[in-house]
Amino acid sequence: MGTVPKPGEAVIKIQAAALNHRDVWILKALYPGIVEGSILAADGVGTLVHSGSSSLKVGQRVLLPPSVGWESDPRAPDSNRYGALGMLPLPGTLADTVNIDGKEIFPCPEHLSTPEAAAIPLAGLTAFRAVFTKSEIQKDQHVLVTGVGGGVALFALQFAVAAGANVYATSSSEEKIKLAVSLGAKGGVNYKDPDAIYNLNKLLGNNQLSAVVDGSGGELFDHYLGLMKRGGIITQYGQTASRKGVTFTMKSVMKHVDLRASTMGSRVEFKQMIKFIEKHKIKPIVSHVFNGLTQENMDKAISVLDAGQQAGKVVIEIDETPRSSKL
Amino acid sequence: MGTVPKPGEAVIKIQAAALNHRDVWILKALYPGIVEGSILAADGVGTLVHSGSSSLKVGQRVLLPPSVGWESDPRAPDSNRYGALGMLPLPGTLADTVNIDGKEIFPCPEHLSTPEAAAIPLAGLTAFRAVFTKSEIQKDQHVLVTGVGGGVALFALQFAVAAGANVYATSSSEEKIKLAVSLGAKGGVNYKDPDAIYNLNKLLGNNQLSAVVDGSGGELFDHYLGLMKRGGIITQYGQTASRKGVTFTMKSVMKHVDLRASTMGSRVEFKQMIKFIEKHKIKPIVSHVFNGLTQENMDKAISVLDAGQQAGKVVIEIDETPRSSKL
């Protein structure tokens, strides 16, 4: 149950882990750079059993970062040691314990349940960087978050709402649009509706979008520009609905609209995000919780993600039986 | 010869004007929003004959801005009065005199000849914003400027060199690559050469590009990403070689490489640019000078631009005969 910590390493007894699409791709061997023997999952919350170089105390509840080796550069990872948890040489959180450099862990906000806390790291960090560092979203702006239902999109929605922006959402599910509205969105449209852009324009009234946070590059993508202000920003953290990429046109150039790229974030951004979640008492949206790290639970959890049935994060609570989910 | 100035308006006796591709498109009625009766050209230098709201003195040599109504917003034009010179309701500089709000004019750097000064406004401002505000180019970075020979590209090259960056260039002409190297570029490649990217990679050695400043979206565009650092920035100020736009892929997302849009700039950026040109004693590259605002000179100047024969700006010195080049 866990290896002996190296100098400086903290040891965390995992209470819960959350899954990401990334884990599904790794299981399907579709993820680049995959290493056999990796332990899955980048998201974890647990109890500190050995402090290492951390100033936190044994017994304290801590959040693990989804990646390590990216200190502070706002543009991109600033070291070659950069990597995400859930792939060797780094540990995965679907395990009883994780050893990690003590400086990488942070106290877990107290208002969160264990599954809520586990939901945060990867999706929360990706959303935080996409919303603030890249899209520069501010109070009173009108902004669009696409594909709510996904973990990153829901965090992006919650963060933008908490920052005082007027947020609009898209989804293929009326349920998920209702969820978005219940979280503070001004409204949403079904992207499968042929009138989606017309409806979105109507929702906006006389306002124009300052930012779009998008993870898909789906069919509506080319229409966002027409709804945007001069100088707006589109940030993409993925392209799940576009194998060939998206198009950047002369109209974007004339309108000063940037197309920005984002994935995960730095340790500085992770720290800012935890503070922001604490300040605004944000409750992450947990879709499914499976209790116990069993093969059956893993199969169920992966199939939920694979079918896109979730609205929010899929969490595995780790039971007391020593084991881990290895490739 | 000129209209009576409105309150606050300064009157400038034009000494020289420069042409841009924009003027060729306006003449061909290919430019959006064109208004009959407009006087051509956005670039001008002249002598102040009436100060209006300006604190500059009659007789002083002043630079006209290429556009008005954009004060300071780093993201995009911040007023609906925003427009470029050379199209009604704004004046054009291919005239004996121009009336313009006194706050829009600036003293002309003393180290410049009249044609050099006329070459600056539109191309210089576009390049300055693309290089610094949008591409965030800094000392010691390795950066690519494409299509040197164009006015914007040559300014971008000179500004990036003056800022201490290592600049590489592309062109279809060996002469223009030589010109780029004479201006401080580390080297350049012919974009028509099938080995252009291989050669550029060789020039870079172990270095990677932090930024690309591009006005074409040409055939090589998709290959720049492979030569770039994580977190790099591609800025486009035009897409002259790509009618359908350029592609932004998942590889860009994973590499945190933004695709940014830029055209012209604010009054604040114009002022910073003039200061930068003064500080670094930058000499704009003038390709052709035609003496006198005659139909014959206009025809020659337009045909040079239309054929892309220029390396730098095409300037018309205004003679003493009162006339203007109206549509």
XYZ file of C-alpha atoms in Angstrom:
654
model
C 0.000 0.000 0.000
C 2.092 2.839 -1.366
C 5.827 3.184 -1.721
C 8.257 4.734 0.728
C 8.259 8.514 0.111
C 11.324 10.120 -1.411
C 12.785 13.183 0.339
C 10.211 16.000 0.243
C 7.386 13.768 -0.899
C 4.085 13.895 0.931
C 1.867 10.808 1.196
C -1.884 11.222 0.795
C -4.429 8.566 1.648
C -6.995 9.006 -1.152
C -10.655 9.438 -0.138
C -12.070 9.966 -3.610
C -10.923 10.310 -7.209
C -12.730 11.638 -10.267
C -12.511 10.512 -13.862
C -12.029 12.546 -17.019
C -12.497 11.772 -20.729
C -8.745 11.615 -20.777
C -8.970 8.436 -18.641
C -11.381 6.873 -21.131
C -8.964 7.660 -23.963
C -6.070 6.219 -21.962
C -8.054 3.000 -21.402
C -8.756 2.843 -25.131
C -5.038 3.460 -25.788
C -6.001 6.612 -27.729
C -3.981 8.963 -25.559
C -0.501 10.045 -26.752
C 2.482 8.954 -24.693
C 0.569 6.365 -22.655
C 2.771 4.086 -20.504
C 1.763 0.562 -19.437
C 1.501 0.193 -15.697
C 0.199 3.743 -15.210
C -2.423 4.205 -12.494
C -5.457 6.038 -13.836
C -7.006 9.372 -12.869
C -5.656 12.885 -12.281
C -8.232 14.070 -9.728
C -7.988 13.295 -6.063
C -8.738 14.411 -2.525
C -7.413 12.691 0.567
C -5.909 12.844 4.027
C -2.300 13.727 4.606
C -0.487 10.794 6.231
C 3.069 12.107 5.744
C 3.830 15.818 5.209
C 7.158 15.678 3.368
C 8.137 19.210 2.300
C 4.568 20.450 2.843
C 3.779 22.705 5.791
C 0.351 21.073 6.102
C -0.352 18.753 8.997
C -0.857 14.999 9.066
C -4.607 14.316 9.176
C -5.488 17.435 7.166
C -7.729 17.052 4.094
C -5.813 18.053 0.958
C -6.463 18.538 -2.740
C -4.017 17.041 -5.209
C -3.118 19.022 -8.343
C -4.001 17.404 -11.695
C -0.521 18.028 -13.043
C 2.918 18.901 -11.737
C 5.927 20.840 -12.950
C 4.156 24.000 -14.215
C 4.937 26.772 -11.772
C 3.675 30.151 -12.909
C 4.204 31.051 -16.588
C 0.850 32.396 -17.806
C 1.600 31.325 -21.391
C 2.404 27.598 -21.042
C 4.070 24.918 -18.914
C 7.445 26.252 -17.891
C 9.404 23.069 -17.311
C 10.100 19.833 -19.094
C 9.142 17.905 -15.966
C 5.544 18.981 -16.651
C 3.044 16.155 -16.715
C -0.450 15.159 -15.656
C -1.249 12.688 -12.916
C -2.640 9.375 -14.132
C 0.225 8.519 -16.424
C 3.709 7.215 -15.526
C 6.129 8.428 -14.306
C 3.499 10.296 -12.282
C 1.069 8.557 -9.932
C -2.677 8.214 -10.550
C -5.329 8.958 -7.957
C -7.321 5.719 -8.375
C -5.214 4.227 -5.628
C -5.144 3.984 -1.855
C -2.256 6.380 -1.482
C -0.376 8.835 -3.647
C 3.180 10.087 -3.078
C 3.772 13.557 -4.450
C 6.141 16.500 -3.845
C 4.848 18.255 -0.721
C 4.796 21.661 -2.422
C 2.156 20.466 -4.911
C -0.684 19.917 -2.413
C -3.174 22.417 -1.010
C -5.682 22.462 1.871
C -9.146 21.405 0.667
C -11.911 24.070 1.017
C -14.045 23.149 4.020
C -17.465 23.738 2.465
C -17.038 20.797 0.097
C -18.070 17.149 0.482
C -15.484 14.539 -0.438
C -16.987 13.841 -3.909
C -17.304 17.597 -4.594
C -13.666 18.095 -3.699
C -12.565 15.182 -5.883
C -14.439 16.760 -8.794
C -12.291 19.887 -8.823
C -8.686 19.477 -9.926
C -8.437 18.845 -13.680
C -11.780 20.238 -14.851
C -11.700 23.137 -12.412
C -8.163 24.184 -13.310
C -8.822 23.907 -17.055
C -11.959 26.023 -16.677
C -10.289 28.603 -14.422
C -7.430 29.229 -16.862
C -9.794 29.253 -19.875
C -12.200 31.716 -18.220
C -9.790 34.146 -16.578
C -6.226 33.874 -17.922
C -7.176 33.222 -21.539
C -10.707 34.609 -22.100
C -10.139 37.523 -19.685
C -13.805 37.307 -18.609
C -14.952 40.177 -16.402
C -17.978 41.411 -14.506
C -20.960 42.498 -16.635
C -19.622 40.952 -19.822
C -21.863 38.648 -21.855
C -20.190 35.285 -22.446
C -21.024 31.903 -23.936
C -20.049 28.522 -22.477
C -20.686 25.657 -24.875
C -21.522 22.026 -24.122
C -22.536 22.455 -20.502
C -22.759 19.034 -18.960
C -19.083 18.443 -19.413
C -17.061 18.973 -16.257
C -14.937 21.838 -17.612
C -17.957 23.647 -19.095
C -19.885 23.486 -15.818
C -16.950 24.900 -13.867
C -16.488 27.593 -16.545
C -20.150 28.508 -16.176
C -19.941 28.642 -12.379
C -16.707 30.668 -12.380
C -18.002 33.197 -14.953
C -21.289 33.583 -13.033
C -19.380 34.095 -9.770
C -17.227 36.736 -11.484
C -20.388 38.662 -12.344
C -20.607 37.900 -16.051
C -23.874 37.242 -17.897
C -23.470 33.645 -19.014
C -25.295 31.788 -21.802
C -24.983 28.057 -22.390
C -25.401 25.490 -25.141
C -26.172 21.795 -24.775
C -27.952 19.030 -26.675
C -30.015 18.313 -23.565
C -32.849 20.399 -22.143
C -32.039 18.964 -18.715
C -28.500 20.276 -18.872
C -29.704 23.714 -20.013
C -32.043 23.735 -16.998
C -29.105 22.794 -14.777
C -27.093 25.669 -16.293
C -29.895 28.138 -15.584
C -30.200 26.823 -12.018
C -26.482 27.592 -11.641
C -26.966 31.194 -12.738
C -26.888 31.145 -16.548
C -29.125 33.788 -18.191
C -30.353 31.121 -20.582
C -29.295 28.438 -23.000
C -29.988 26.979 -26.411
C -30.026 23.436 -27.772
C -27.209 23.230 -30.312
C -29.077 20.557 -32.263
C -31.924 22.998 -32.904
C -31.549 24.508 -36.424
C -32.570 27.839 -34.891
C -29.927 27.677 -32.154
C -28.013 30.787 -33.279
C -31.218 32.734 -33.903
C -32.404 31.784 -30.410
C -29.081 32.698 -28.849
C -29.152 36.069 -30.592
C -32.650 36.621 -29.205
C -31.481 35.731 -25.685
C -28.660 38.255 -26.037
C -31.008 41.081 -26.978
C -28.910 44.138 -27.773
C -25.817 42.648 -26.167
C -22.807 41.078 -27.838
C -20.553 38.305 -26.583
C -17.163 39.310 -25.181
C -16.001 35.708 -24.881
C -16.772 32.145 -25.866
C -15.361 29.191 -23.899
C -15.568 26.097 -26.054
C -14.326 22.517 -25.859
C -15.799 21.077 -29.031
C -15.472 23.161 -32.201
C -18.891 21.828 -33.178
C -21.236 22.837 -35.984
C -22.204 26.187 -34.458
C -18.595 27.312 -34.078
C -18.450 29.426 -37.255
C -21.526 31.373 -36.150
C -20.199 32.648 -32.813
C -18.177 35.458 -34.454
C -21.341 37.145 -35.704
C -22.605 37.416 -32.116
C -19.349 38.817 -30.750
C -18.038 42.266 -29.926
C -14.973 43.657 -31.630
C -11.973 42.509 -29.600
C -13.745 39.418 -28.225
C -11.911 36.220 -27.311
C -12.760 32.623 -28.182
C -10.891 30.103 -26.033
C -10.790 26.427 -26.939
C -9.749 23.811 -24.387
C -10.588 20.934 -26.737
C -12.093 20.032 -30.097
C -14.171 16.944 -29.315
C -16.590 17.613 -32.201
C -14.068 18.652 -34.825
C -11.412 16.268 -36.094
C -9.995 18.720 -38.594
C -9.864 21.805 -36.412
C -11.793 25.048 -36.728
C -11.469 27.957 -39.152
C -10.106 31.415 -38.386
C -11.184 33.887 -41.060
C -10.468 37.406 -42.291
C -13.652 38.438 -40.504
C -11.974 37.498 -37.210
C -8.914 39.529 -38.176
C -11.002 42.619 -38.999
C -12.955 42.195 -35.773
C -9.823 41.727 -33.607
C -11.259 38.436 -32.269
C -8.560 36.070 -30.954
C -8.764 32.300 -30.991
C -6.902 31.152 -27.899
C -5.688 27.768 -26.749
C -5.818 26.398 -23.232
C -5.417 23.158 -21.374
C -5.023 22.665 -17.589
C -3.021 25.403 -15.861
C -0.132 26.335 -13.594
C 0.298 25.871 -9.848
C -0.332 29.603 -9.419
C -3.635 29.275 -11.278
C -4.544 26.179 -9.205
C -3.985 28.128 -6.007
C -6.016 31.106 -7.305
C -8.821 28.722 -8.277
C -9.020 27.134 -4.799
C -9.177 30.626 -3.292
C -11.902 31.632 -5.761
C -13.950 28.495 -4.985
C -13.621 29.206 -1.264
C -14.511 32.887 -1.594
C -17.605 32.250 -3.721
C -18.555 29.015 -1.913
C -18.804 27.270 -5.266
C -20.170 23.714 -5.139
C -18.847 21.548 -7.976
C -21.480 19.544 -9.830
C -21.139 15.821 -9.208
C -23.106 13.638 -11.590
C -22.367 10.107 -10.341
C -20.660 8.741 -7.235
C -19.538 5.093 -7.138
C -18.579 3.791 -3.749
C -15.519 1.561 -3.704
C -12.653 0.990 -6.108
C -14.026 -2.213 -7.683
C -13.854 -3.398 -11.269
C -17.635 -3.235 -11.470
C -17.699 0.407 -10.377
C -14.877 1.263 -12.767
C -16.745 -0.328 -15.683
C -19.910 1.565 -14.817
C -18.087 4.875 -14.376
C -16.235 4.568 -17.665
C -19.409 3.652 -19.558
C -21.206 6.742 -18.195
C -18.382 8.954 -19.469
C -18.103 7.088 -22.751
C -21.808 7.644 -23.463
C -21.720 11.294 -22.325
C -24.525 10.597 -19.840
C -23.015 12.690 -17.067
C -23.897 16.232 -16.083
C -20.857 17.109 -14.036
C -18.141 14.880 -12.672
C -18.038 11.114 -12.177
C -16.462 10.275 -8.836
C -15.141 7.052 -7.292
C -14.960 6.937 -3.516
C -12.053 4.802 -2.449
C -12.915 2.126 0.122
C -10.575 0.729 2.718
C -9.476 -2.306 0.702
C -5.913 -1.824 -0.521
C -5.830 -1.921 -4.334
C -5.360 0.322 -7.335
C -6.680 0.449 -10.862
C -3.672 -0.288 -13.010
C -3.548 -0.541 -16.776
C -7.700 74.256 -51.339
C -9.096 72.736 -48.177
C -12.255 73.516 -46.256
C -12.583 75.920 -43.351
C -11.589 74.025 -40.185
C -14.300 73.160 -37.672
C -13.655 74.085 -34.019
C -10.671 72.070 -32.759
C -9.602 70.934 -36.204
C -6.011 71.342 -37.270
C -5.105 71.941 -40.922
C -2.062 70.166 -42.350
C -0.472 71.009 -45.674
C 0.480 67.557 -46.974
C 4.101 67.044 -48.054
C 3.821 63.345 -48.900
C 1.335 60.494 -48.748
C 1.845 56.738 -48.990
C -0.384 54.098 -50.538
C -1.540 50.785 -49.134
C -3.128 47.705 -50.690
C -6.294 49.012 -49.138
C -6.194 51.924 -51.600
C -5.866 49.509 -54.517
C -8.913 47.589 -53.235
C -10.844 50.842 -52.803
C -10.031 51.820 -56.406
C -11.231 48.407 -57.564
C -14.378 48.862 -55.428
C -13.421 45.706 -53.507
C -13.293 47.407 -50.125
C -16.336 47.189 -47.836
C -18.183 50.412 -47.013
C -16.565 52.431 -49.789
C -18.132 55.874 -50.360
C -17.997 57.733 -53.676
C -16.173 61.030 -53.438
C -13.702 59.726 -50.853
C -10.148 61.028 -51.146
C -7.639 58.165 -51.211
C -4.805 57.249 -48.811
C -4.464 56.946 -45.036
C -0.781 57.861 -44.704
C 0.460 61.400 -44.591
C 3.077 63.810 -43.308
C 2.830 67.555 -43.627
C 3.268 71.017 -42.185
C 0.860 72.435 -39.675
C -0.851 75.525 -41.097
C -3.556 75.815 -38.412
C -3.187 74.297 -34.936
C -6.832 73.886 -33.872
C -6.936 71.997 -30.544
C -3.337 70.794 -31.000
C -0.575 72.283 -28.857
C 1.844 71.972 -31.786
C 2.971 75.096 -33.599
C 2.170 76.328 -37.085
C 5.060 75.391 -39.370
C 5.898 72.219 -37.426
C 6.190 68.917 -39.358
C 3.504 66.486 -38.164
C 2.483 62.875 -38.747
C -1.169 62.120 -39.377
C -2.690 59.002 -37.813
C -4.056 56.375 -40.253
C -7.334 56.176 -38.363
C -9.266 58.165 -35.775
C -11.668 57.418 -32.923
C -9.727 54.582 -31.250
C -8.316 55.971 -28.022
C -6.669 53.329 -25.872
C -8.510 49.971 -25.529
C -5.852 47.296 -26.101
C -8.493 44.829 -27.369
C -10.241 46.752 -30.170
C -11.524 50.144 -31.346
C -13.377 51.710 -28.439
C -15.803 54.014 -30.218
C -18.271 53.889 -33.057
C -16.674 56.973 -34.585
C -13.680 54.763 -35.417
C -12.587 54.891 -39.042
C -9.557 54.985 -41.288
C -8.453 57.970 -43.318
C -8.988 57.640 -47.050
C -12.690 56.943 -46.931
C -15.574 59.360 -46.285
C -16.581 60.816 -43.919
C -12.857 60.997 -43.094
C -10.350 62.838 -45.282
C -7.666 61.155 -47.406
C -4.040 62.234 -47.501
C -3.693 62.363 -51.294
C -4.659 66.009 -51.132
C -3.042 69.381 -50.641
C -4.431 69.835 -47.153
C -6.153 67.705 -44.550
C -8.394 68.943 -41.733
C -8.351 66.670 -38.699
C -9.049 66.971 -34.960
C -5.952 68.599 -33.439
C -5.564 65.875 -30.802
C -4.947 63.244 -33.513
C -1.655 64.648 -34.834
C 1.884 64.090 -33.541
C 5.282 65.720 -34.110
C 7.207 63.872 -36.824
C 10.524 62.291 -35.720
C 13.361 64.487 -36.938
C 15.653 61.771 -38.262
C 13.236 60.937 -41.084
C 13.052 62.246 -44.653
C 9.630 63.283 -45.923
C 9.025 60.010 -47.851
C 10.230 57.944 -44.855
C 7.804 59.761 -42.581
C 4.908 59.312 -45.017
C 5.637 55.579 -45.054
C 4.898 55.147 -41.357
C 1.293 55.574 -40.269
C -0.861 52.635 -41.400
C 1.820 49.977 -41.935
C 3.841 51.069 -38.905
C 0.875 51.100 -36.548
C -0.408 47.734 -37.797
C 3.058 46.233 -37.322
C 3.601 47.809 -33.893
C 0.322 46.439 -32.497
C 0.880 43.026 -34.115
C 4.451 42.746 -32.773
C 4.046 44.109 -29.248
C 0.400 44.256 -28.101
C -0.712 41.027 -29.783
C 2.402 38.835 -30.290
C 4.032 40.065 -27.065
C 7.456 39.838 -28.730
C 10.373 40.301 -26.346
C 14.159 40.486 -26.323
C 15.987 37.244 -27.147
C 12.896 35.482 -28.466
C 13.024 33.799 -31.865
C 10.261 35.070 -34.126
C 9.128 34.727 -37.728
C 7.856 37.550 -39.938
C 6.315 36.301 -43.178
C 6.139 38.006 -46.566
C 8.784 40.644 -45.974
C 8.546 43.161 -48.781
C 5.096 44.204 -47.659
C 5.075 47.438 -45.702
C 3.666 45.929 -42.487
C 6.075 42.978 -42.589
C 9.119 45.212 -43.011
C 8.079 47.388 -40.065
C 7.366 44.244 -38.005
C 10.855 42.972 -38.840
C 12.479 46.299 -37.912
C 10.501 46.652 -34.662
C 11.215 43.073 -33.537
C 14.938 43.478 -34.347
C 15.045 46.782 -32.434
C 13.377 45.054 -29.472
C 16.225 42.528 -29.405
C 14.429 39.518 -30.857
C 16.029 37.054 -33.266
C 13.988 37.536 -36.420
C 13.569 35.174 -39.388
C 11.787 36.124 -42.595
C 9.998 34.529 -45.524
C 9.559 35.931 -49.016
C 9.225 34.685 -52.584
C 12.119 36.935 -53.586
C 15.799 36.446 -52.807
C 16.251 40.219 -53.056
C 13.702 40.814 -50.305
C 15.313 38.165 -48.088
C 18.639 39.961 -48.579
C 16.935 43.223 -47.635
C 15.546 41.556 -44.491
C 19.015 40.329 -43.507
C 20.461 43.795 -44.133
C 17.827 45.096 -41.688
C 18.935 42.664 -38.989
C 17.090 39.414 -39.693
C 19.045 36.277 -38.735
C 18.056 34.751 -42.070
C 15.165 33.978 -44.334
C 13.679 31.327 -46.584
C 11.895 31.430 -49.923
C 8.335 30.255 -49.282
C 8.080 28.895 -52.823
C 10.935 26.492 -52.126
C 9.529 23.006 -51.294
C 12.189 22.785 -48.581
C 11.217 26.117 -46.997
C 10.170 24.652 -43.635
C 13.178 22.320 -43.519
C 15.437 25.294 -44.239
C 13.735 27.444 -41.631
C 14.126 24.674 -39.070
C 17.825 24.511 -39.942
C 18.190 28.283 -39.523
C 16.559 28.020 -36.099
C 18.998 25.349 -34.905
C 17.945 24.289 -31.429
C 15.627 27.262 -31.005
C 11.861 27.403 -31.305
C 9.663 30.270 -32.441
C 7.859 32.270 -29.759
C 5.836 34.226 -32.286
C 4.827 34.405 -35.922
C 3.581 37.663 -37.467
C 1.707 36.859 -40.655
C -0.434 38.747 -43.132
C -1.144 36.026 -45.660
C -2.205 32.631 -44.299
C -0.277 31.105 -47.190
C 0.695 27.515 -47.910
C 3.311 27.283 -45.180
C 0.892 28.426 -42.471
C 0.025 24.957 -41.162
C 3.720 24.154 -40.682
C 4.590 27.025 -38.346
C 3.124 25.283 -35.296
C 5.718 22.503 -35.507
C 8.498 25.098 -35.189
C 6.930 26.875 -32.225
C 7.389 26.795 -28.477
C 4.559 25.860 -26.165
C 2.640 29.041 -25.416
C 3.693 30.756 -28.649
C 1.528 33.326 -30.417
C 0.607 33.591 -34.091
C -0.776 37.007 -35.025
C -2.518 37.588 -38.336
C -3.059 41.114 -39.658
C -4.424 39.827 -42.959
C -5.060 36.731 -45.062
C -4.015 37.830 -48.538
C -3.146 34.273 -49.615
C -6.071 32.460 -48.032
C -9.635 33.141 -49.124
C -11.132 30.555 -46.804
C -9.222 31.379 -43.659
C -6.674 29.259 -41.784
C -7.078 26.211 -39.570
C -6.676 26.071 -35.798
C -6.185 22.494 -34.637
C -6.160 20.379 -31.494
C -2.357 20.465 -31.730
C -2.546 24.237 -31.172
C -4.819 23.693 -28.174
C -2.429 21.147 -26.600
C 0.511 23.451 -27.278
C -1.233 26.570 -25.846
C -0.549 28.434 -29.104
C -2.960 31.343 -29.676
C -4.076 32.617 -33.051
C -4.559 36.346 -32.619
C -6.174 38.993 -34.781
C -4.898 42.498 -35.391
C -5.464 45.422 -37.688
C -4.199 49.003 -37.229
C -4.127 50.199 -33.606
C -5.145 52.823 -31.059
C -3.922 56.374 -30.573
C -1.952 55.181 -27.542
C -0.208 52.552 -29.680
C 0.457 55.176 -32.419
C 2.141 57.423 -29.866
C 4.198 54.538 -28.448
C 5.252 53.617 -31.979
C 6.487 57.114 -32.814
C 8.495 57.119 -29.568
C 9.919 53.682 -30.405
C 10.914 54.799 -33.930
C 12.589 57.875 -32.473
C 14.394 55.960 -29.744
C 15.746 53.291 -32.092
C 16.287 55.722 -35.017
C 14.364 53.343 -37.264
C 14.367 54.284 -40.946
C 11.253 53.063 -42.751
C 11.884 51.298 -46.047
C 10.631 53.286 -49.010
C 10.419 51.347 -52.245
C 9.216 53.945 -54.748
C 8.799 57.716 -54.573
C 6.709 59.511 -57.217
C 7.050 63.259 -57.290
C 3.815 65.134 -57.828
C 0.158 64.232 -57.476
C -0.511 63.568 -61.146
C -2.706 60.945 -62.783
C 0.369 59.414 -64.411
C 2.119 59.026 -61.041
C -1.014 57.575 -59.449
C -1.365 55.001 -62.243
C 2.284 53.992 -61.876
C 2.082 53.778 -58.075
C -1.073 51.676 -58.117
C 0.380 49.293 -60.710
C 3.510 48.749 -58.594
C 1.344 47.783 -55.599
C -1.030 45.717 -57.703
C 1.885 43.651 -59.042
C 3.554 43.357 -55.621
C 6.770 44.787 -57.071
C 7.518 46.960 -54.071
C 9.884 46.252 -51.189
C 8.597 48.731 -48.651
C 6.261 51.644 -49.099
C 5.148 53.468 -52.237
C 5.129 57.218 -51.622
C 3.673 60.174 -53.535
C 5.248 63.537 -52.839
C 2.631 66.234 -53.195
C 3.643 69.124 -55.439
C 2.512 72.676 -55.099
C -0.360 72.474 -57.607
C -3.694 72.385 -55.784
C -5.566 69.150 -56.529
C -6.601 65.911 -54.889
C -7.121 62.354 -56.035
C -10.826 61.781 -55.684
C -12.731 58.657 -56.559
